[in-house]
Amino acid sequence: MSGTRYDVPEADAFTRPYWDAAAAGRLLIRRCGACGRAHHYPREFCPYCWSEDVEWERASGRAVLYTWSVVHRNDLPPFGQRTPYVAAVVDLAEGPRMMTEVVGWGEQGERELRAGMELEGAFREGVPVFRPRV
């Protein structure tokens, strides 16, 4: 299917606030009013206590690198043009763990990536990514 993008999920009525915020350069998470825990990816209920008392909250954009893999080959567009890239899991300052991509790592060299390194949020074409914090 020509023109299909694999890097951006299709927004629905529930996720539209998340994607609209991302397009404006803001990362949103959800926080539970019952147990107080934050979570990401956005869900209509708390994955910890199952409460439906969850609200959108703006995240700080600060995170630490939990784990990563440097991808050297990917045949799905647009990833093929981005190789090599860093697929990563980060721990947001607010608590949730998030799958993402680390950008700007080539400026410091691949060997500079390390678990626990501080990252800051950035956005590429309305998608949240992270870069090493200077």
Coordinates of C-alpha atoms in Angstrom, one line a residue:
M1 CA 0.0 0.0 0.0
S2 CA 1.8 3.1 -1.2
G3 CA 1.9 6.1 1.1
T4 CA 1.2 4.1 4.3
R5 CA 3.1 5.3 7.3
Y6 CA 4.2 2.8 9.8
D7 CA 5.8 5.2 12.3
V8 CA 2.6 7.0 13.4
P9 CA -0.5 5.2 14.7
E10 CA -3.9 6.2 13.5
A11 CA -5.5 8.5 16.0
D12 CA -9.0 7.8 17.3
A13 CA -11.3 9.9 19.5
F14 CA -9.5 8.8 22.6
T15 CA -5.9 9.3 21.5
R16 CA -6.5 12.5 19.5
P17 CA -5.5 14.7 22.5
Y18 CA -2.2 12.8 22.8
W19 CA -1.4 13.2 19.1
D20 CA -2.6 16.8 18.9
A21 CA -0.3 17.7 21.9
A22 CA 2.6 15.8 20.3
A23 CA 2.1 17.8 17.1
A24 CA 2.4 21.0 19.3
G25 CA 5.6 19.7 21.0
R26 CA 4.0 18.5 24.2
L27 CA 4.2 14.9 25.7
L28 CA 1.1 13.8 27.5
I29 CA 0.8 10.9 29.9
R30 CA -2.2 9.6 31.9
R31 CA -2.4 9.8 35.7
C32 CA -4.8 7.8 37.9
G33 CA -6.9 9.8 40.4
A34 CA -7.5 6.7 42.5
C35 CA -4.0 5.3 43.0
G36 CA -2.0 8.4 41.8
R37 CA 0.3 6.4 39.4
A38 CA 1.1 7.7 35.9
H39 CA 1.2 5.5 32.9
H40 CA 2.1 5.5 29.2
Y41 CA 0.9 4.4 26.6
P42 CA -2.5 6.2 27.0
R43 CA -5.3 4.0 28.2
E44 CA -8.9 4.8 29.3
F45 CA -8.3 3.0 32.6
C46 CA -5.4 2.6 35.1
P47 CA -3.3 -0.5 34.3
Y48 CA -2.4 -0.7 38.0
C49 CA -5.7 -0.5 39.8
W50 CA -8.2 -0.6 36.9
S51 CA -9.8 2.7 37.8
E52 CA -11.4 4.7 35.1
D53 CA -10.5 7.9 37.0
V54 CA -7.6 8.9 34.7
E55 CA -6.7 12.3 33.4
W56 CA -4.2 13.7 30.8
E57 CA -1.1 15.3 32.3
R58 CA 1.7 17.1 30.6
A59 CA 5.0 15.3 31.1
S60 CA 8.2 17.1 31.8
G61 CA 10.0 15.6 28.9
R62 CA 12.9 14.4 31.1
A63 CA 13.8 10.7 31.0
V64 CA 16.7 8.3 31.5
L65 CA 17.7 5.6 29.0
Y66 CA 16.7 2.1 30.3
T67 CA 17.7 0.0 27.3
W68 CA 18.3 0.4 23.5
S69 CA 19.2 -1.3 20.3
V70 CA 20.8 0.2 17.2
V71 CA 18.8 -0.8 14.2
H72 CA 20.9 -1.1 11.0
R73 CA 18.2 -2.5 8.7
N74 CA 14.5 -2.0 8.4
D75 CA 12.6 -2.4 5.2
L76 CA 9.4 -0.6 6.3
P77 CA 9.1 3.0 5.2
P78 CA 10.2 5.5 6.4
F79 CA 12.5 3.6 8.7
G80 CA 14.8 2.4 5.9
Q81 CA 15.9 6.0 5.2
R82 CA 16.6 6.5 8.9
T83 CA 19.1 3.7 9.5
P84 CA 21.0 3.4 11.7
Y85 CA 18.6 4.5 14.4
V86 CA 18.2 3.8 18.1
A87 CA 15.1 2.0 19.2
A88 CA 14.9 2.6 23.0
V89 CA 13.0 2.2 26.2
V90 CA 13.2 5.2 28.5
D91 CA 12.0 5.8 32.1
L92 CA 10.1 9.1 32.2
A93 CA 10.7 11.3 35.2
E94 CA 7.0 10.9 36.1
G95 CA 7.5 7.1 36.4
P96 CA 6.2 5.4 33.3
R97 CA 8.4 3.4 31.0
M98 CA 8.1 4.4 27.3
M99 CA 9.2 2.9 24.0
T100 CA 10.7 5.5 21.7
E101 CA 13.7 6.5 19.6
V102 CA 16.8 8.3 20.7
V103 CA 17.9 10.9 18.2
G104 CA 21.1 13.0 18.1
W105 CA 23.2 10.1 19.4
G106 CA 25.5 10.1 16.4
E107 CA 26.7 13.5 17.5
Q108 CA 28.3 11.9 20.6
G109 CA 29.0 8.5 19.0
E110 CA 27.2 5.2 19.4
R111 CA 29.5 4.2 22.2
E112 CA 28.3 7.2 24.3
L113 CA 24.9 5.6 24.9
R114 CA 24.6 4.1 28.3
A115 CA 21.9 2.9 30.6
G116 CA 20.9 5.6 33.0
M117 CA 22.0 8.5 30.8
E118 CA 19.8 11.6 31.0
L119 CA 17.6 12.4 28.0
E120 CA 15.2 15.2 27.0
G121 CA 12.1 15.0 24.9
A122 CA 12.0 16.2 21.3
F123 CA 9.5 15.7 18.5
R124 CA 9.9 14.6 14.9
E125 CA 6.9 15.0 12.6
G126 CA 4.6 14.9 15.7
V127 CA 6.1 11.8 17.2
P128 CA 7.8 12.0 20.6
V129 CA 11.5 11.0 20.5
F130 CA 14.3 11.7 23.0
R131 CA 17.9 13.0 22.7
P132 CA 20.9 13.0 25.0
R133 CA 20.6 15.8 27.5
V134 CA 23.5 18.3 27.3

